[in-house]
Amino acid sequence: MNQSKKRILFFTPYATRTGSEMMLLYILKKIDRSRFDVGIVSFANGELLAEFPQDIPVHIAPRKFNTIEKISFHLGINPTLRALRKLAKSFQADFWYVNTTMIPETIVVAKEFGIKVITHFHEMPLTYAYLSAADFKSIVDYSELLIGCSQTTCDSLKDAGGKNVGLLYSFIDPSLVKKDDNRSAELRKKLGIPADVFVWILSGMTSERKGFDMLPDIAAEVNDPRVHLVWVGATIDDGLVYYTEQRCANNTSATKIHLTGKQKEDYYAYLNMGNGFLLTSRQDPFPLVMIEAALLGKPIVAFPSGGVSEFVRDGMGVVTEDLSVRQMVAAMRSLMNGEIKTDSARSIEVASRFNVENGYNEWIELIDKTR
């Protein structure tokens, strides 16, 4: 038995296709079995679990309780904590790798058993509001290593009192980013978008953090029939989203808005359909879709929401000075009329650096520093 072999238990909340969970998938597909024994704990039975390597054991820690678990909970026995305590005993891990801040129960149990924790932050300060002050403090203080997915995320962690903070830029698998111009043209036609108009693609869940609610305001400010806005992404069921959808449906601007919903098979064909990519996030640590759009050669216009300011270089697009719809539309116009020069080859070259190979090697360097 290799004495230096490490046992790592990875924790993920939903096992869905969020950026943070795709990153975990890429790491686990590459992980060296001669150096690591690994297991996965998911708090939901998500679609991504089927894509993890089959030899990695998967454990489900319940967060949505069945009837018996609900009774247990009301009797003072938390089924989530019970499942984690059982795993702490059965899977003798050198450390727990918690791939989000959103499952603070892991820290509670790790503390009880004296298990070391690495927490990978894919979140910025607006998201900290979903945690209690005590839970957030525990994550920052107890974690052996805090990994931030952009420099701006790392800076936030240091501001919060984090001592050992490491940077690991988010990355993608470039082989998955397929460019199919014919399919993109078909989708354009299906949406009734003429071939000669400028299409801005936006992508993400329809959340306030992603700036979905600003879509009608952007359309009103552009007010140009030669410009179309296409939002690709899963719909959240809340009042703000409903309100925004109603505003989009009753849009009187000359600029048309298209809401395509969640796309899986045609996701990259939709991204490729755009002449440019628009990032309206209020805060976004280092969005994978930004890398994907650049890899497809699309110029980017974005608010200064986080990691995009570290990613976009000269010739790749514009990051506005402030979170201002007027500034964003001015940048869009400057790009469309050629005042701002962009080079798709430059975008592709920069995006190509954020690949699985480089990302995994940087991840290993961080792990090797954790004893």
Short mmCIF file of C-alpha atoms in Angstrom, two decimals:
data_model
loop_
_atom_site.label_atom_id
_atom_site.label_comp_id
_atom_site.label_asym_id
_atom_site.label_seq_id
_atom_site.Cartn_x
_atom_site.Cartn_y
_atom_site.Cartn_z
CA MET A 1 0.00 0.00 0.00
CA ASN A 2 1.30 3.44 -0.98
CA GLN A 3 1.57 5.30 2.35
CA SER A 4 1.47 8.71 0.66
CA LYS A 5 -1.82 7.93 -1.09
CA LYS A 6 -4.47 10.42 0.00
CA ARG A 7 -8.13 9.67 0.62
CA ILE A 8 -10.40 12.54 -0.40
CA LEU A 9 -14.15 12.72 0.00
CA PHE A 10 -15.66 15.28 -2.42
CA PHE A 11 -18.91 17.06 -1.58
CA THR A 12 -21.27 18.63 -4.11
CA PRO A 13 -24.80 20.01 -3.58
CA TYR A 14 -26.93 19.01 -6.59
CA ALA A 15 -24.80 17.12 -9.19
CA THR A 16 -26.23 19.29 -11.97
CA ARG A 17 -24.59 21.24 -14.79
CA THR A 18 -23.69 24.35 -12.81
CA GLY A 19 -20.22 25.76 -13.47
CA SER A 20 -18.85 24.65 -10.09
CA GLU A 21 -20.15 21.09 -10.50
CA MET A 22 -18.80 20.82 -14.06
CA MET A 23 -15.38 21.80 -12.67
CA LEU A 24 -15.63 18.96 -10.14
CA LEU A 25 -16.54 16.54 -12.94
CA TYR A 26 -13.45 17.60 -14.93
CA ILE A 27 -11.19 17.14 -11.88
CA LEU A 28 -12.59 13.70 -11.05
CA LYS A 29 -12.31 12.50 -14.64
CA LYS A 30 -8.59 13.37 -14.53
CA ILE A 31 -7.71 12.42 -10.96
CA ASP A 32 -4.74 10.06 -10.59
CA ARG A 33 -5.96 6.84 -8.90
CA SER A 34 -2.38 5.84 -8.03
CA ARG A 35 -2.17 8.95 -5.83
CA PHE A 36 -5.74 9.33 -4.56
CA ASP A 37 -8.60 7.20 -3.24
CA VAL A 38 -11.74 9.22 -3.74
CA GLY A 39 -15.47 9.19 -3.05
CA ILE A 40 -18.30 11.58 -3.89
CA VAL A 41 -21.08 12.82 -1.62
CA SER A 42 -23.99 14.57 -3.32
CA PHE A 43 -26.92 16.14 -1.48
CA ALA A 44 -29.22 15.28 -4.41
CA ASN A 45 -29.42 12.49 -6.99
CA GLY A 46 -28.53 14.77 -9.93
CA GLU A 47 -27.98 13.93 -13.61
CA LEU A 48 -24.22 14.56 -13.39
CA LEU A 49 -23.67 11.55 -11.12
CA ALA A 50 -24.04 9.26 -14.16
CA GLU A 51 -21.08 11.03 -15.81
CA PHE A 52 -18.59 10.65 -12.98
CA PRO A 53 -16.12 7.74 -13.42
CA GLN A 54 -17.99 4.54 -12.52
CA ASP A 55 -15.30 3.27 -10.13
CA ILE A 56 -15.74 6.26 -7.80
CA PRO A 57 -18.24 5.42 -5.03
CA VAL A 58 -21.17 7.83 -4.76
CA HIS A 59 -23.02 8.53 -1.52
CA ILE A 60 -26.25 10.54 -1.24
CA ALA A 61 -26.72 12.67 1.87
CA PRO A 62 -30.42 13.60 2.02
CA ARG A 63 -31.45 17.22 2.13
CA LYS A 64 -35.02 16.77 0.90
CA PHE A 65 -36.45 14.34 3.43
CA ASN A 66 -38.86 11.48 2.86
CA THR A 67 -41.67 10.89 5.39
CA ILE A 68 -39.56 8.77 7.78
CA GLU A 69 -36.68 11.28 7.62
CA LYS A 70 -39.11 14.15 8.32
CA ILE A 71 -40.34 12.31 11.44
CA SER A 72 -36.71 11.75 12.52
CA PHE A 73 -35.99 15.43 12.02
CA HIS A 74 -38.94 16.46 14.20
CA LEU A 75 -37.72 14.02 16.86
CA GLY A 76 -34.38 15.86 16.91
CA ILE A 77 -32.35 13.59 14.60
CA ASN A 78 -31.14 15.46 11.51
CA PRO A 79 -30.94 12.89 8.63
CA THR A 80 -28.34 15.00 6.77
CA LEU A 81 -25.99 15.15 9.74
CA ARG A 82 -26.62 11.46 10.51
CA ALA A 83 -25.56 10.50 6.94
CA LEU A 84 -22.44 12.68 7.17
CA ARG A 85 -21.46 11.23 10.57
CA LYS A 86 -21.80 7.73 9.15
CA LEU A 87 -19.51 8.68 6.24
CA ALA A 88 -16.99 10.28 8.59
CA LYS A 89 -16.62 6.88 10.25
CA SER A 90 -16.81 4.62 7.17
CA PHE A 91 -14.73 6.67 4.71
CA GLN A 92 -11.57 7.48 6.61
CA ALA A 93 -10.65 10.58 4.58
CA ASP A 94 -7.45 12.60 4.92
CA PHE A 95 -9.63 15.55 4.12
CA TRP A 96 -13.04 16.55 2.86
CA TYR A 97 -13.16 18.63 -0.31
CA VAL A 98 -16.28 20.81 -0.18
CA ASN A 99 -16.97 22.18 -3.65
CA THR A 100 -19.23 25.06 -2.56
CA THR A 101 -20.09 27.21 0.45
CA MET A 102 -23.73 26.13 0.20
CA ILE A 103 -23.48 22.93 2.28
CA PRO A 104 -22.29 24.19 5.70
CA GLU A 105 -23.44 20.92 7.35
CA THR A 106 -20.14 19.41 6.15
CA ILE A 107 -18.15 21.77 8.38
CA VAL A 108 -20.32 20.94 11.39
CA VAL A 109 -19.54 17.20 11.11
CA ALA A 110 -15.90 17.65 10.01
CA LYS A 111 -15.32 19.68 13.19
CA GLU A 112 -16.89 16.95 15.35
CA PHE A 113 -14.53 14.32 13.90
CA GLY A 114 -11.45 16.54 13.47
CA ILE A 115 -11.41 16.01 9.70
CA LYS A 116 -9.46 18.54 7.64
CA VAL A 117 -11.48 20.50 5.06
CA ILE A 118 -10.67 22.21 1.79
CA THR A 119 -13.43 24.57 0.65
CA HIS A 120 -13.60 25.57 -3.02
CA PHE A 121 -15.33 28.95 -3.31
CA HIS A 122 -17.27 29.48 -6.55
CA GLU A 123 -19.25 32.24 -4.86
CA MET A 124 -18.85 35.96 -4.30
CA PRO A 125 -20.18 38.18 -1.47
CA LEU A 126 -23.81 38.52 -2.69
CA THR A 127 -24.15 34.75 -2.28
CA TYR A 128 -22.81 34.81 1.29
CA ALA A 129 -26.23 36.19 2.28
CA TYR A 130 -27.64 32.66 1.95
CA LEU A 131 -25.47 31.53 4.91
CA SER A 132 -25.79 32.44 8.55
CA ALA A 133 -22.93 34.50 9.99
CA ALA A 134 -21.89 31.52 12.15
CA ASP A 135 -21.80 29.10 9.19
CA PHE A 136 -19.82 31.50 7.01
CA LYS A 137 -17.33 32.14 9.83
CA SER A 138 -16.93 28.37 10.38
CA ILE A 139 -16.16 27.77 6.69
CA VAL A 140 -13.55 30.55 6.57
CA ASP A 141 -11.94 29.76 9.94
CA TYR A 142 -12.02 25.95 9.90
CA SER A 143 -10.98 25.21 6.30
CA GLU A 144 -7.36 24.13 5.94
CA LEU A 145 -7.33 25.70 2.47
CA LEU A 146 -9.76 28.09 0.78
CA ILE A 147 -9.65 27.90 -3.02
CA GLY A 148 -11.02 30.85 -4.99
CA CYS A 149 -11.92 30.49 -8.68
CA SER A 150 -10.72 34.02 -9.55
CA GLN A 151 -8.48 36.64 -7.99
CA THR A 152 -11.51 38.71 -7.03
CA THR A 153 -12.94 35.68 -5.17
CA CYS A 154 -9.62 35.18 -3.37
CA ASP A 155 -9.56 38.86 -2.39
CA SER A 156 -13.05 38.50 -0.88
CA LEU A 157 -11.88 35.47 1.12
CA LYS A 158 -8.88 37.38 2.48
CA ASP A 159 -11.19 40.30 3.36
CA ALA A 160 -13.33 37.77 5.31
CA GLY A 161 -10.29 36.71 7.36
CA GLY A 162 -9.24 33.68 5.31
CA LYS A 163 -5.62 32.76 6.10
CA ASN A 164 -4.60 30.08 3.59
CA VAL A 165 -6.13 31.15 0.25
CA GLY A 166 -5.20 29.61 -3.11
CA LEU A 167 -6.18 30.70 -6.63
CA LEU A 168 -7.48 28.17 -9.14
CA TYR A 169 -9.06 29.76 -12.19
CA SER A 170 -12.14 27.94 -13.44
CA PHE A 171 -11.57 25.92 -16.59
CA ILE A 172 -13.47 23.99 -19.24
CA ASP A 173 -13.03 20.95 -21.46
CA PRO A 174 -12.40 22.59 -24.88
CA SER A 175 -13.16 19.32 -26.72
CA LEU A 176 -16.84 19.71 -25.70
CA VAL A 177 -17.19 23.16 -27.28
CA LYS A 178 -18.45 22.23 -30.76
CA LYS A 179 -18.88 24.84 -33.50
CA ASP A 180 -21.68 23.93 -35.89
CA ASP A 181 -22.42 26.94 -38.11
CA ASN A 182 -25.18 25.12 -40.00
CA ARG A 183 -27.07 24.23 -36.83
CA SER A 184 -26.59 27.79 -35.51
CA ALA A 185 -28.07 29.16 -38.77
CA GLU A 186 -31.06 26.78 -38.41
CA LEU A 187 -31.71 27.98 -34.85
CA ARG A 188 -31.49 31.60 -35.95
CA LYS A 189 -34.08 30.90 -38.64
CA LYS A 190 -36.27 29.01 -36.13
CA LEU A 191 -36.33 32.11 -33.90
CA GLY A 192 -37.23 34.27 -36.91
CA ILE A 193 -33.98 36.24 -36.73
CA PRO A 194 -32.81 37.61 -40.12
CA ALA A 195 -29.30 36.62 -41.20
CA ASP A 196 -28.09 40.24 -41.40
CA VAL A 197 -28.90 41.40 -37.83
CA PHE A 198 -26.50 41.47 -34.86
CA VAL A 199 -27.35 38.85 -32.23
CA TRP A 200 -26.16 39.18 -28.64
CA ILE A 201 -26.27 35.90 -26.70
CA LEU A 202 -26.77 35.88 -22.92
CA SER A 203 -26.62 32.68 -20.89
CA GLY A 204 -27.29 31.60 -17.34
CA MET A 205 -30.07 30.94 -14.88
CA THR A 206 -32.67 33.69 -14.90
CA SER A 207 -31.53 35.08 -11.55
CA GLU A 208 -31.11 38.56 -10.17
CA ARG A 209 -27.39 37.83 -9.67
CA LYS A 210 -27.08 37.06 -13.39
CA GLY A 211 -28.87 40.34 -14.21
CA PHE A 212 -31.80 38.71 -16.02
CA ASP A 213 -34.09 41.51 -14.80
CA MET A 214 -32.04 44.07 -16.81
CA LEU A 215 -32.81 42.41 -20.15
CA PRO A 216 -35.87 44.58 -20.98
CA ASP A 217 -33.94 47.72 -19.98
CA ILE A 218 -31.09 46.82 -22.32
CA ALA A 219 -33.55 46.20 -25.17
CA ALA A 220 -35.24 49.56 -24.52
CA GLU A 221 -31.91 51.39 -24.49
CA VAL A 222 -30.68 49.70 -27.72
CA ASN A 223 -34.05 50.17 -29.50
CA ASP A 224 -32.66 49.03 -32.86
CA PRO A 225 -34.40 46.49 -35.16
CA ARG A 226 -30.98 45.32 -36.38
CA VAL A 227 -30.15 43.99 -32.90
CA HIS A 228 -31.65 40.90 -31.21
CA LEU A 229 -31.06 39.64 -27.64
CA VAL A 230 -31.21 35.88 -26.99
CA TRP A 231 -31.16 34.52 -23.40
CA VAL A 232 -30.30 30.82 -23.00
CA GLY A 233 -30.74 29.24 -19.58
CA ALA A 234 -32.92 27.51 -17.02
CA THR A 235 -35.86 29.49 -15.66
CA ILE A 236 -36.10 30.13 -11.93
CA ASP A 237 -39.61 30.12 -10.51
CA ASP A 238 -39.80 33.39 -8.61
CA GLY A 239 -41.71 36.65 -8.76
CA LEU A 240 -38.88 38.74 -10.21
CA VAL A 241 -38.41 36.27 -13.06
CA TYR A 242 -42.17 36.22 -13.78
CA TYR A 243 -42.22 40.04 -13.76
CA THR A 244 -39.21 40.20 -16.11
CA GLU A 245 -40.73 37.59 -18.45
CA GLN A 246 -43.90 39.71 -18.63
CA ARG A 247 -41.81 42.79 -19.46
CA CYS A 248 -40.01 40.80 -22.20
CA ALA A 249 -43.33 39.54 -23.61
CA ASN A 250 -44.71 43.10 -23.71
CA ASN A 251 -41.46 44.61 -25.00
CA THR A 252 -42.20 47.60 -27.29
CA SER A 253 -38.56 48.22 -28.20
CA ALA A 254 -37.45 47.76 -31.82
CA THR A 255 -34.88 45.33 -30.38
CA LYS A 256 -36.41 41.86 -30.05
CA ILE A 257 -35.87 39.60 -27.00
CA HIS A 258 -35.86 35.78 -27.26
CA LEU A 259 -36.01 33.51 -24.18
CA THR A 260 -35.05 29.97 -25.23
CA GLY A 261 -35.12 28.27 -21.82
CA LYS A 262 -32.59 25.63 -20.82
CA GLN A 263 -30.71 24.03 -23.72
CA LYS A 264 -28.61 20.89 -23.54
CA GLU A 265 -28.13 19.38 -27.01
CA ASP A 266 -28.06 22.75 -28.79
CA TYR A 267 -26.29 24.75 -26.09
CA TYR A 268 -23.11 25.45 -28.08
CA ALA A 269 -25.08 25.99 -31.30
CA TYR A 270 -26.96 28.78 -29.50
CA LEU A 271 -23.74 30.30 -28.13
CA ASN A 272 -22.24 30.14 -31.62
CA MET A 273 -25.36 31.77 -33.10
CA GLY A 274 -24.42 35.09 -31.52
CA ASN A 275 -22.26 37.78 -33.08
CA GLY A 276 -21.31 38.75 -29.55
CA PHE A 277 -21.71 37.61 -25.94
CA LEU A 278 -23.30 39.79 -23.27
CA LEU A 279 -22.58 39.19 -19.56
CA THR A 280 -25.09 41.08 -17.41
CA SER A 281 -24.15 39.53 -14.04
CA ARG A 282 -24.04 41.78 -11.00
CA GLN A 283 -21.50 39.39 -9.46
CA ASP A 284 -19.90 36.38 -11.14
CA PRO A 285 -16.64 34.85 -9.92
CA PHE A 286 -15.34 33.35 -13.20
CA PRO A 287 -18.22 32.14 -15.39
CA LEU A 288 -17.50 29.11 -17.59
CA VAL A 289 -19.81 30.45 -20.31
CA MET A 290 -17.48 33.42 -20.71
CA ILE A 291 -14.60 31.05 -21.53
CA GLU A 292 -16.83 29.02 -23.88
CA ALA A 293 -18.02 32.14 -25.75
CA ALA A 294 -14.44 33.36 -26.18
CA LEU A 295 -13.37 29.90 -27.38
CA LEU A 296 -16.05 30.25 -30.09
CA GLY A 297 -14.42 33.58 -31.02
CA LYS A 298 -17.22 35.79 -29.71
CA PRO A 299 -16.43 39.33 -28.50
CA ILE A 300 -17.64 39.99 -24.94
CA VAL A 301 -19.35 43.01 -23.40
CA ALA A 302 -19.76 42.74 -19.63
CA PHE A 303 -20.34 44.58 -16.40
CA PRO A 304 -17.34 44.61 -13.99
CA SER A 305 -18.92 41.71 -12.10
CA GLY A 306 -15.82 39.80 -11.00
CA GLY A 307 -13.59 37.40 -12.92
CA VAL A 308 -14.54 38.79 -16.35
CA SER A 309 -12.30 41.80 -15.60
CA GLU A 310 -9.38 39.36 -15.19
CA PHE A 311 -10.28 37.42 -18.34
CA VAL A 312 -11.08 40.01 -21.04
CA ARG A 313 -7.89 41.41 -22.61
CA ASP A 314 -7.38 43.93 -25.40
CA GLY A 315 -9.09 42.77 -28.57
CA MET A 316 -11.57 40.52 -26.73
CA GLY A 317 -14.30 43.06 -25.96
CA VAL A 318 -15.25 45.56 -23.28
CA VAL A 319 -15.85 45.53 -19.53
CA THR A 320 -17.82 48.64 -18.53
CA GLU A 321 -16.63 51.00 -15.79
CA ASP A 322 -19.79 50.61 -13.73
CA LEU A 323 -22.87 48.45 -13.47
CA SER A 324 -24.76 50.70 -15.88
CA VAL A 325 -27.18 49.67 -18.65
CA ARG A 326 -26.34 52.90 -20.49
CA GLN A 327 -22.61 52.14 -20.41
CA MET A 328 -23.25 48.55 -21.53
CA VAL A 329 -25.34 49.64 -24.51
CA ALA A 330 -22.76 52.29 -25.46
CA ALA A 331 -20.08 49.54 -25.45
CA MET A 332 -22.34 47.27 -27.53
CA ARG A 333 -22.82 50.03 -30.10
CA SER A 334 -19.09 50.82 -30.23
CA LEU A 335 -18.33 47.17 -30.85
CA MET A 336 -21.07 46.72 -33.46
CA ASN A 337 -20.04 49.76 -35.47
CA GLY A 338 -16.35 48.85 -35.40
CA GLU A 339 -15.10 51.67 -33.16
CA ILE A 340 -13.79 48.99 -30.78
CA LYS A 341 -11.65 46.47 -32.65
CA THR A 342 -11.92 42.82 -31.66
CA ASP A 343 -9.98 39.79 -32.84
CA SER A 344 -11.62 36.36 -32.58
CA ALA A 345 -8.20 34.66 -32.82
CA ARG A 346 -7.09 36.56 -29.71
CA SER A 347 -10.26 35.47 -27.84
CA ILE A 348 -9.71 31.84 -28.85
CA GLU A 349 -6.04 31.93 -27.84
CA VAL A 350 -6.76 33.34 -24.35
CA ALA A 351 -9.74 31.02 -23.74
CA SER A 352 -7.64 28.01 -24.79
CA ARG A 353 -5.39 28.49 -21.75
CA PHE A 354 -8.28 27.73 -19.36
CA ASN A 355 -8.40 24.02 -20.21
CA VAL A 356 -8.70 20.85 -18.13
CA GLU A 357 -5.01 19.92 -18.51
CA ASN A 358 -3.71 23.24 -17.16
CA GLY A 359 -6.47 23.50 -14.55
CA TYR A 360 -5.90 20.00 -13.19
CA ASN A 361 -2.12 20.58 -12.91
CA GLU A 362 -2.73 23.81 -10.98
CA TRP A 363 -5.23 21.98 -8.76
CA ILE A 364 -2.66 19.26 -7.95
CA GLU A 365 -0.12 21.93 -6.93
CA LEU A 366 -2.64 23.33 -4.43
CA ILE A 367 -3.55 19.87 -3.09
CA ASP A 368 0.11 18.89 -2.67
CA LYS A 369 0.65 21.92 -0.42
CA THR A 370 -2.13 20.67 1.88
CA ARG A 371 -0.76 18.22 4.42
#
